[in-house]
mmCIF file of C-alpha atoms and ligand atoms in Angstrom:
data_model
loop_
_atom_site.group_PDB
_atom_site.id
_atom_site.type_symbol
_atom_site.label_atom_id
_atom_site.label_comp_id
_atom_site.label_asym_id
_atom_site.label_seq_id
_atom_site.Cartn_x
_atom_site.Cartn_y
_atom_site.Cartn_z
ATOM 1 C CA MET A 60 -24.570 -11.420 -10.154
ATOM 2 C CA ILE A 61 -21.699 -9.728 -11.931
ATOM 3 C CA ASP A 62 -21.237 -9.950 -15.696
ATOM 4 C CA PHE A 63 -17.511 -10.313 -16.260
ATOM 5 C CA CYS A 64 -16.790 -10.587 -19.999
ATOM 6 C CA GLY A 65 -20.059 -12.513 -20.448
ATOM 7 C CA ILE A 66 -19.305 -14.835 -17.504
ATOM 8 C CA GLU A 67 -21.746 -14.667 -14.588
ATOM 9 C CA LEU A 68 -20.017 -14.410 -11.207
ATOM 10 C CA ALA A 69 -21.773 -14.588 -7.857
ATOM 11 C CA HIS A 70 -19.616 -11.902 -6.202
ATOM 12 C CA PRO A 71 -16.547 -9.765 -6.995
ATOM 13 C CA VAL A 72 -13.827 -11.724 -5.138
ATOM 14 C CA ILE A 73 -11.589 -14.176 -7.008
ATOM 15 C CA ASN A 74 -8.098 -15.532 -6.265
ATOM 16 C CA ALA A 75 -4.916 -14.174 -7.791
ATOM 17 C CA SER A 76 -3.097 -16.630 -10.039
ATOM 18 C CA GLY A 77 -0.650 -18.815 -8.105
ATOM 19 C CA CYS A 78 -2.040 -17.786 -4.750
ATOM 20 C CA PHE A 79 -4.588 -20.438 -3.844
ATOM 21 C CA ASP A 80 -3.587 -23.936 -4.857
ATOM 22 C CA VAL A 81 -6.882 -25.686 -4.448
ATOM 23 C CA LEU A 82 -5.380 -29.184 -4.558
ATOM 24 C CA ALA A 83 -2.769 -28.353 -1.901
ATOM 25 C CA ALA A 84 -5.383 -26.520 0.226
ATOM 26 C CA ARG A 85 -7.582 -29.621 0.193
ATOM 27 C CA ALA A 86 -4.642 -31.885 1.115
ATOM 28 C CA CYS A 87 -3.456 -29.589 3.965
ATOM 29 C CA PHE A 88 -6.656 -28.248 5.458
ATOM 30 C CA GLY A 89 -9.355 -30.682 4.408
ATOM 31 C CA GLU A 90 -12.370 -30.628 2.163
ATOM 32 C CA GLU A 91 -14.318 -28.044 4.193
ATOM 33 C CA LEU A 92 -11.988 -25.210 3.156
ATOM 34 C CA ILE A 93 -13.099 -25.545 -0.445
ATOM 35 C CA GLU A 94 -16.523 -27.116 -0.011
ATOM 36 C CA ARG A 95 -18.245 -23.759 -0.078
ATOM 37 C CA PHE A 96 -15.796 -22.329 -2.553
ATOM 38 C CA PRO A 97 -14.716 -18.854 -1.353
ATOM 39 C CA PHE A 98 -13.997 -17.362 -4.773
ATOM 40 C CA SER A 99 -16.535 -16.588 -7.517
ATOM 41 C CA ALA A 100 -14.091 -17.879 -10.156
ATOM 42 C CA TYR A 101 -10.918 -19.935 -9.859
ATOM 43 C CA VAL A 102 -7.732 -18.707 -11.523
ATOM 44 C CA SER A 103 -5.108 -21.369 -12.144
ATOM 45 C CA LYS A 104 -1.454 -20.802 -11.532
ATOM 46 C CA THR A 105 0.529 -19.986 -14.639
ATOM 47 C CA VAL A 106 0.891 -22.781 -17.173
ATOM 48 C CA THR A 107 3.619 -22.856 -19.853
ATOM 49 C CA LEU A 108 3.884 -24.939 -22.987
ATOM 50 C CA ALA A 109 6.591 -27.245 -21.638
ATOM 51 C CA PRO A 110 6.827 -28.496 -18.047
ATOM 52 C CA ARG A 111 9.079 -26.466 -15.742
ATOM 53 C CA ALA A 112 10.768 -27.391 -12.482
ATOM 54 C CA GLY A 113 10.856 -23.814 -11.157
ATOM 55 C CA ASN A 114 13.713 -22.003 -9.434
ATOM 56 C CA PRO A 115 16.150 -23.528 -6.919
ATOM 57 C CA PRO A 116 15.422 -22.758 -3.245
ATOM 58 C CA PRO A 117 15.130 -20.541 -1.318
ATOM 59 C CA ARG A 118 12.019 -19.370 -3.146
ATOM 60 C CA LEU A 119 10.537 -17.036 -0.527
ATOM 61 C CA TRP A 120 11.708 -14.121 1.604
ATOM 62 C CA GLU A 121 9.508 -12.587 4.271
ATOM 63 C CA SER A 122 9.765 -8.806 3.925
ATOM 64 C CA ALA A 123 8.237 -6.022 5.979
ATOM 65 C CA ALA A 124 4.469 -6.291 5.353
ATOM 66 C CA GLY A 125 4.806 -8.792 2.567
ATOM 67 C CA MET A 126 7.004 -11.306 0.857
ATOM 68 C CA ILE A 127 9.276 -11.718 -2.112
ATOM 69 C CA ASN A 128 8.794 -14.822 -4.229
ATOM 70 C CA SER A 129 11.014 -16.355 -6.838
ATOM 71 C CA ILE A 130 9.059 -19.487 -7.614
ATOM 72 C CA GLY A 131 10.016 -19.575 -11.279
ATOM 73 C CA LEU A 132 6.842 -20.996 -12.789
ATOM 74 C CA PRO A 133 6.945 -24.650 -11.756
ATOM 75 C CA ASN A 134 4.138 -26.350 -13.658
ATOM 76 C CA PRO A 135 3.418 -29.594 -15.486
ATOM 77 C CA GLY A 136 3.191 -27.898 -18.918
ATOM 78 C CA ILE A 137 -0.033 -27.519 -20.845
ATOM 79 C CA GLU A 138 -0.472 -31.254 -21.510
ATOM 80 C CA GLY A 139 0.079 -32.079 -17.836
ATOM 81 C CA TYR A 140 -2.317 -29.297 -16.826
ATOM 82 C CA LEU A 141 -5.038 -30.638 -19.100
ATOM 83 C CA ASP A 142 -4.510 -34.243 -17.949
ATOM 84 C CA GLU A 143 -3.907 -33.709 -14.222
ATOM 85 C CA HIS A 144 -5.515 -30.432 -13.128
ATOM 86 C CA LEU A 145 -8.375 -29.462 -15.386
ATOM 87 C CA GLY A 146 -10.720 -32.231 -14.238
ATOM 88 C CA GLU A 147 -10.231 -31.267 -10.586
ATOM 89 C CA TYR A 148 -10.664 -27.532 -11.225
ATOM 90 C CA ALA A 149 -13.832 -28.192 -13.251
ATOM 91 C CA LYS A 150 -15.433 -29.747 -10.142
ATOM 92 C CA LEU A 151 -15.138 -26.549 -8.065
ATOM 93 C CA GLY A 152 -18.486 -25.242 -9.244
ATOM 94 C CA VAL A 153 -17.206 -21.833 -10.297
ATOM 95 C CA PRO A 154 -15.916 -20.620 -13.698
ATOM 96 C CA LEU A 155 -12.279 -21.504 -14.366
ATOM 97 C CA ILE A 156 -9.792 -18.944 -15.665
ATOM 98 C CA THR A 157 -6.603 -20.550 -16.959
ATOM 99 C CA ASN A 158 -3.478 -18.396 -16.672
ATOM 100 C CA VAL A 159 -0.841 -19.018 -19.366
ATOM 101 C CA MET A 160 2.590 -17.605 -20.131
ATOM 102 C CA GLY A 161 4.702 -17.766 -23.261
ATOM 103 C CA SER A 162 8.039 -16.202 -24.055
ATOM 104 C CA THR A 163 7.136 -15.808 -27.748
ATOM 105 C CA ALA A 164 3.892 -15.118 -29.602
ATOM 106 C CA ALA A 165 4.140 -18.640 -31.064
ATOM 107 C CA GLU A 166 4.094 -20.136 -27.563
ATOM 108 C CA PHE A 167 0.968 -18.148 -26.656
ATOM 109 C CA VAL A 168 -0.657 -19.288 -29.936
ATOM 110 C CA ALA A 169 0.044 -22.936 -29.070
ATOM 111 C CA LEU A 170 -1.292 -22.476 -25.520
ATOM 112 C CA LEU A 171 -4.539 -20.940 -26.792
ATOM 113 C CA ALA A 172 -4.939 -23.733 -29.352
ATOM 114 C CA ALA A 173 -4.579 -26.364 -26.608
ATOM 115 C CA LEU A 174 -7.302 -24.709 -24.514
ATOM 116 C CA GLU A 175 -9.751 -23.756 -27.236
ATOM 117 C CA ASP A 176 -11.878 -26.946 -27.247
ATOM 118 C CA ARG A 177 -11.874 -27.326 -23.469
ATOM 119 C CA SER A 178 -15.310 -26.194 -22.353
ATOM 120 C CA GLU A 179 -14.125 -26.334 -18.711
ATOM 121 C CA VAL A 180 -12.096 -23.161 -19.360
ATOM 122 C CA ALA A 181 -14.291 -20.054 -19.192
ATOM 123 C CA ALA A 182 -11.538 -17.481 -19.891
ATOM 124 C CA ILE A 183 -7.799 -17.216 -20.409
ATOM 125 C CA GLU A 184 -5.504 -14.901 -18.455
ATOM 126 C CA LEU A 185 -2.294 -14.011 -20.329
ATOM 127 C CA ASN A 186 0.657 -13.594 -17.997
ATOM 128 C CA VAL A 187 2.868 -11.128 -19.879
ATOM 129 C CA SER A 188 5.455 -10.631 -17.112
ATOM 130 C CA CYS A 189 8.003 -12.621 -19.090
ATOM 131 C CA PRO A 190 10.917 -11.318 -21.149
ATOM 132 C CA ASN A 191 10.373 -11.442 -24.905
ATOM 133 C CA VAL A 192 13.183 -13.667 -26.189
ATOM 134 C CA ALA A 193 13.679 -11.359 -29.188
ATOM 135 C CA THR A 194 13.799 -7.953 -27.441
ATOM 136 C CA GLY A 195 14.680 -8.805 -23.827
ATOM 137 C CA LEU A 196 11.849 -6.470 -22.741
ATOM 138 C CA ASP A 197 9.078 -7.838 -20.567
ATOM 139 C CA ILE A 198 6.251 -8.428 -23.056
ATOM 140 C CA GLY A 199 3.801 -6.626 -20.797
ATOM 141 C CA ALA A 200 6.043 -3.578 -20.312
ATOM 142 C CA ASP A 201 6.228 -2.754 -24.029
ATOM 143 C CA PRO A 202 2.925 -1.229 -25.203
ATOM 144 C CA ARG A 203 3.569 -1.731 -28.916
ATOM 145 C CA GLY A 204 4.635 -5.363 -28.463
ATOM 146 C CA LEU A 205 1.640 -6.008 -26.244
ATOM 147 C CA ARG A 206 -0.798 -4.575 -28.792
ATOM 148 C CA LEU A 207 0.744 -6.688 -31.584
ATOM 149 C CA LEU A 208 0.570 -9.812 -29.406
ATOM 150 C CA LEU A 209 -3.116 -9.226 -28.662
ATOM 151 C CA GLU A 210 -3.881 -8.501 -32.306
ATOM 152 C CA GLU A 211 -2.386 -11.886 -33.169
ATOM 153 C CA LEU A 212 -4.105 -13.800 -30.375
ATOM 154 C CA ARG A 213 -7.563 -12.231 -30.257
ATOM 155 C CA PRO A 214 -8.903 -13.879 -33.463
ATOM 156 C CA LEU A 215 -7.632 -17.328 -32.384
ATOM 157 C CA THR A 216 -10.041 -17.962 -29.517
ATOM 158 C CA GLN A 217 -13.693 -17.580 -28.637
ATOM 159 C CA LYS A 218 -12.785 -17.286 -24.961
ATOM 160 C CA PRO A 219 -12.377 -13.936 -23.174
ATOM 161 C CA LEU A 220 -8.733 -12.839 -22.926
ATOM 162 C CA ILE A 221 -7.624 -11.120 -19.727
ATOM 163 C CA VAL A 222 -4.203 -9.508 -19.798
ATOM 164 C CA LYS A 223 -2.365 -9.691 -16.458
ATOM 165 C CA LEU A 224 -0.333 -6.512 -16.520
ATOM 166 C CA THR A 225 3.046 -6.048 -14.935
ATOM 167 C CA PRO A 226 3.602 -3.106 -12.569
ATOM 168 C CA ASN A 227 7.273 -3.030 -13.577
ATOM 169 C CA THR A 228 6.850 -0.393 -16.248
ATOM 170 C CA ALA A 229 6.963 3.383 -16.490
ATOM 171 C CA ASP A 230 3.371 3.767 -17.704
ATOM 172 C CA VAL A 231 0.973 0.958 -16.818
ATOM 173 C CA GLY A 232 -1.913 2.991 -18.311
ATOM 174 C CA ALA A 233 -0.225 2.925 -21.735
ATOM 175 C CA CYS A 234 0.220 -0.852 -21.462
ATOM 176 C CA ALA A 235 -3.429 -1.354 -20.470
ATOM 177 C CA SER A 236 -4.571 0.867 -23.306
ATOM 178 C CA ALA A 237 -2.384 -1.079 -25.778
ATOM 179 C CA ALA A 238 -3.894 -4.351 -24.558
ATOM 180 C CA GLU A 239 -7.386 -2.956 -25.042
ATOM 181 C CA GLU A 240 -6.551 -1.683 -28.548
ATOM 182 C CA GLY A 241 -5.228 -5.147 -29.420
ATOM 183 C CA GLY A 242 -8.550 -6.693 -28.406
ATOM 184 C CA ALA A 243 -8.145 -7.713 -24.767
ATOM 185 C CA ASP A 244 -11.489 -8.296 -23.031
ATOM 186 C CA ALA A 245 -10.195 -7.328 -19.575
ATOM 187 C CA VAL A 246 -7.013 -6.449 -17.727
ATOM 188 C CA SER A 247 -5.841 -7.625 -14.321
ATOM 189 C CA LEU A 248 -3.262 -5.917 -12.173
ATOM 190 C CA ILE A 249 -0.920 -5.757 -10.380
ATOM 191 C CA ASN A 250 1.516 -8.658 -10.621
ATOM 192 C CA THR A 251 4.415 -8.500 -8.148
ATOM 193 C CA LEU A 252 6.959 -5.657 -8.010
ATOM 194 C CA ARG A 253 10.503 -6.655 -8.958
ATOM 195 C CA ALA A 254 12.534 -6.961 -5.778
ATOM 196 C CA MET A 255 15.488 -8.680 -4.167
ATOM 197 C CA ALA A 256 16.788 -9.539 -0.723
ATOM 198 C CA LEU A 257 20.319 -10.117 0.514
ATOM 199 C CA GLY A 258 21.215 -13.082 2.654
ATOM 200 C CA TYR A 259 24.402 -13.947 4.519
ATOM 201 C CA GLY A 260 27.617 -12.484 3.123
ATOM 202 C CA GLY A 261 25.774 -10.027 0.891
ATOM 203 C CA LYS A 262 24.673 -12.757 -1.551
ATOM 204 C CA PRO A 263 21.141 -12.734 -3.000
ATOM 205 C CA TRP A 264 18.907 -14.771 -0.693
ATOM 206 C CA LEU A 265 16.601 -16.124 -3.367
ATOM 207 C CA GLY A 266 17.731 -19.029 -5.501
ATOM 208 C CA GLY A 267 16.464 -17.196 -8.567
ATOM 209 C CA GLY A 268 18.489 -14.068 -7.672
ATOM 210 C CA SER A 269 15.602 -11.605 -7.659
ATOM 211 C CA GLY A 270 11.863 -12.043 -7.263
ATOM 212 C CA GLY A 271 8.520 -10.268 -6.903
ATOM 213 C CA LEU A 272 7.239 -8.346 -3.890
ATOM 214 C CA SER A 273 3.612 -8.861 -2.833
ATOM 215 C CA GLY A 274 1.387 -8.395 0.201
ATOM 216 C CA PRO A 275 0.255 -5.293 2.113
ATOM 217 C CA ALA A 276 3.587 -3.612 1.219
ATOM 218 C CA ILE A 277 2.319 -3.100 -2.362
ATOM 219 C CA ARG A 278 -1.300 -2.167 -1.643
ATOM 220 C CA ALA A 279 -0.872 1.569 -2.202
ATOM 221 C CA VAL A 280 0.992 0.922 -5.473
ATOM 222 C CA ALA A 281 -1.834 -1.346 -6.639
ATOM 223 C CA LEU A 282 -4.432 1.292 -5.783
ATOM 224 C CA ALA A 283 -2.579 3.951 -7.769
ATOM 225 C CA GLN A 284 -2.019 1.675 -10.771
ATOM 226 C CA VAL A 285 -5.622 0.425 -10.873
ATOM 227 C CA ALA A 286 -6.836 4.032 -10.626
ATOM 228 C CA SER A 287 -4.616 5.141 -13.509
ATOM 229 C CA VAL A 288 -5.628 2.147 -15.674
ATOM 230 C CA ALA A 289 -9.310 2.871 -14.967
ATOM 231 C CA GLU A 290 -8.829 6.319 -16.472
ATOM 232 C CA ARG A 291 -7.418 4.805 -19.657
ATOM 233 C CA VAL A 292 -9.586 1.768 -20.509
ATOM 234 C CA ALA A 293 -13.265 0.892 -20.845
ATOM 235 C CA ILE A 294 -12.792 -2.902 -20.463
ATOM 236 C CA PRO A 295 -13.273 -4.539 -17.046
ATOM 237 C CA ILE A 296 -10.423 -4.438 -14.536
ATOM 238 C CA VAL A 297 -9.485 -7.085 -12.003
ATOM 239 C CA GLY A 298 -7.691 -5.261 -9.201
ATOM 240 C CA MET A 299 -5.214 -6.931 -6.847
ATOM 241 C CA GLY A 300 -2.196 -6.205 -4.726
ATOM 242 C CA GLY A 301 -2.048 -6.557 -0.966
ATOM 243 C CA VAL A 302 -5.761 -7.086 -0.397
ATOM 244 C CA SER A 303 -6.124 -8.369 3.177
ATOM 245 C CA SER A 304 -9.605 -7.146 4.150
ATOM 246 C CA GLY A 305 -12.994 -6.212 2.765
ATOM 247 C CA ALA A 306 -12.013 -2.551 3.105
ATOM 248 C CA ASP A 307 -8.918 -3.113 0.918
ATOM 249 C CA ALA A 308 -11.103 -4.844 -1.679
ATOM 250 C CA ALA A 309 -13.656 -2.002 -1.539
ATOM 251 C CA ALA A 310 -10.921 0.559 -2.190
ATOM 252 C CA LEU A 311 -9.910 -1.174 -5.445
ATOM 253 C CA LEU A 312 -13.574 -1.339 -6.527
ATOM 254 C CA GLU A 313 -13.924 2.345 -5.610
ATOM 255 C CA VAL A 314 -11.147 3.371 -8.034
ATOM 256 C CA GLY A 315 -12.565 1.364 -10.935
ATOM 257 C CA ALA A 316 -12.027 -2.384 -10.593
ATOM 258 C CA LEU A 317 -14.973 -4.665 -11.349
ATOM 259 C CA LEU A 318 -13.453 -7.654 -9.563
ATOM 260 C CA VAL A 319 -10.848 -7.958 -6.831
ATOM 261 C CA ALA A 320 -8.344 -10.780 -6.426
ATOM 262 C CA VAL A 321 -6.880 -12.040 -3.161
ATOM 263 C CA GLY A 322 -3.231 -13.054 -3.394
ATOM 264 C CA THR A 323 -0.635 -13.249 -0.637
ATOM 265 C CA GLU A 324 -3.205 -13.043 2.166
ATOM 266 C CA SER A 325 -4.315 -16.585 1.276
ATOM 267 C CA PHE A 326 -0.841 -17.874 2.270
ATOM 268 C CA ARG A 327 -1.164 -16.243 5.694
ATOM 269 C CA ASP A 328 -4.798 -17.202 6.145
ATOM 270 C CA PRO A 329 -6.080 -19.998 3.895
ATOM 271 C CA ALA A 330 -9.651 -18.921 4.679
ATOM 272 C CA ALA A 331 -8.964 -15.305 3.599
ATOM 273 C CA GLY A 332 -11.139 -15.508 0.486
ATOM 274 C CA ALA A 333 -14.325 -16.274 2.414
ATOM 275 C CA ARG A 334 -13.493 -13.736 5.110
ATOM 276 C CA ILE A 335 -12.756 -10.912 2.660
ATOM 277 C CA SER A 336 -15.920 -11.665 0.633
ATOM 278 C CA ALA A 337 -17.997 -11.575 3.811
ATOM 279 C CA GLU A 338 -16.390 -8.305 4.950
ATOM 280 C CA LEU A 339 -16.998 -6.766 1.536
ATOM 281 C CA ALA A 340 -20.648 -7.900 1.479
ATOM 282 C CA ARG A 341 -21.086 -6.344 4.951
ATOM 283 C CA LEU A 342 -19.620 -3.053 3.744
ATOM 284 C CA PHE A 343 -21.976 -3.060 0.731
ATOM 285 C CA ALA A 344 -24.965 -3.736 3.014
ATOM 286 C CA GLU A 345 -23.960 -0.953 5.428
ATOM 287 C CA ASN A 346 -23.527 1.523 2.570
ATOM 288 C CA ALA A 347 -26.841 0.529 0.991
ATOM 289 C CA GLY A 348 -28.529 1.264 4.306
ATOM 290 C CA SER A 349 -26.943 4.679 4.793
HETATM 291 O O1 LIG B 465 6.280 -18.243 -10.723
HETATM 292 C C1 LIG B 465 6.678 -17.142 -10.310
HETATM 293 O O2 LIG B 465 7.787 -16.998 -9.762
HETATM 294 C C2 LIG B 465 5.852 -15.929 -10.428
HETATM 295 C C3 LIG B 465 5.051 -15.618 -11.519
HETATM 296 BR BR1 LIG B 465 4.823 -16.740 -12.985
HETATM 297 C C4 LIG B 465 4.351 -14.387 -11.550
HETATM 298 O O3 LIG B 465 3.618 -14.026 -12.486
HETATM 299 N N1 LIG B 465 4.469 -13.556 -10.483
HETATM 300 C C5 LIG B 465 5.246 -13.866 -9.422
HETATM 301 O O4 LIG B 465 5.338 -13.080 -8.489
HETATM 302 N N2 LIG B 465 5.919 -15.058 -9.418
#
């Protein structure tokens, strides 16, 4: 068992937010894919205060060793999430981490208030990869703003707060440290790297203009950023970015992550979570024996 912010987890592998839609997986691949749930906790895709339709298509671009997404946060809004999704997620038999995003502190405050009495929610992940409407800076790329946000939010909830850091910043360690100073219980990283692709006639391919790069292409960046954050903070780290095998997961644990999240690999192989967990367990067993 792993103690993650007071939550007991059976093993270190969880899903990255937005990367394993359990309801779609069940509809496409059948009940058996989620019957023995592959992840030790389930992280929801990002929820905002109001419903959002998301970006116009195309929303994906296949890049060398990865993909660029510009999904644009489609979600039913917090009320829709509570009414339509929470009941289903609560049946998975693993702790639920709800990922939320606001573009102002007031929006985050309202999101936390809506979740506070919902015992189905074990922890809240704050997606801070969104521009602050006042400064235009990504909230998570501005250490001072991030610390102030956490100082405001921390007293408002009993639930652990995990800050999902953005890699699109000069000093991710400073951002992680600011989150910790503000009272974050854990950090998770990395979100996708800002990227774009050109289509026919030199026009941006993605409907949203630019997007975020993920997959094996970003694995080395994730490793470096997790390692540098581990040198700066004492709170638990959830490492992610291009994890496609047990060995990739082990590398993130090696440099200081407590948990590892599987993201893009689940799109390529919907059974990736179970496979990567099994590979990691085998590596642990081999190392214990040597
Ligand atoms: O919805 C998205 O386009 C999206 C989000 Br909220 C995010 O945090 N990271 C990403 O790559 N895409």
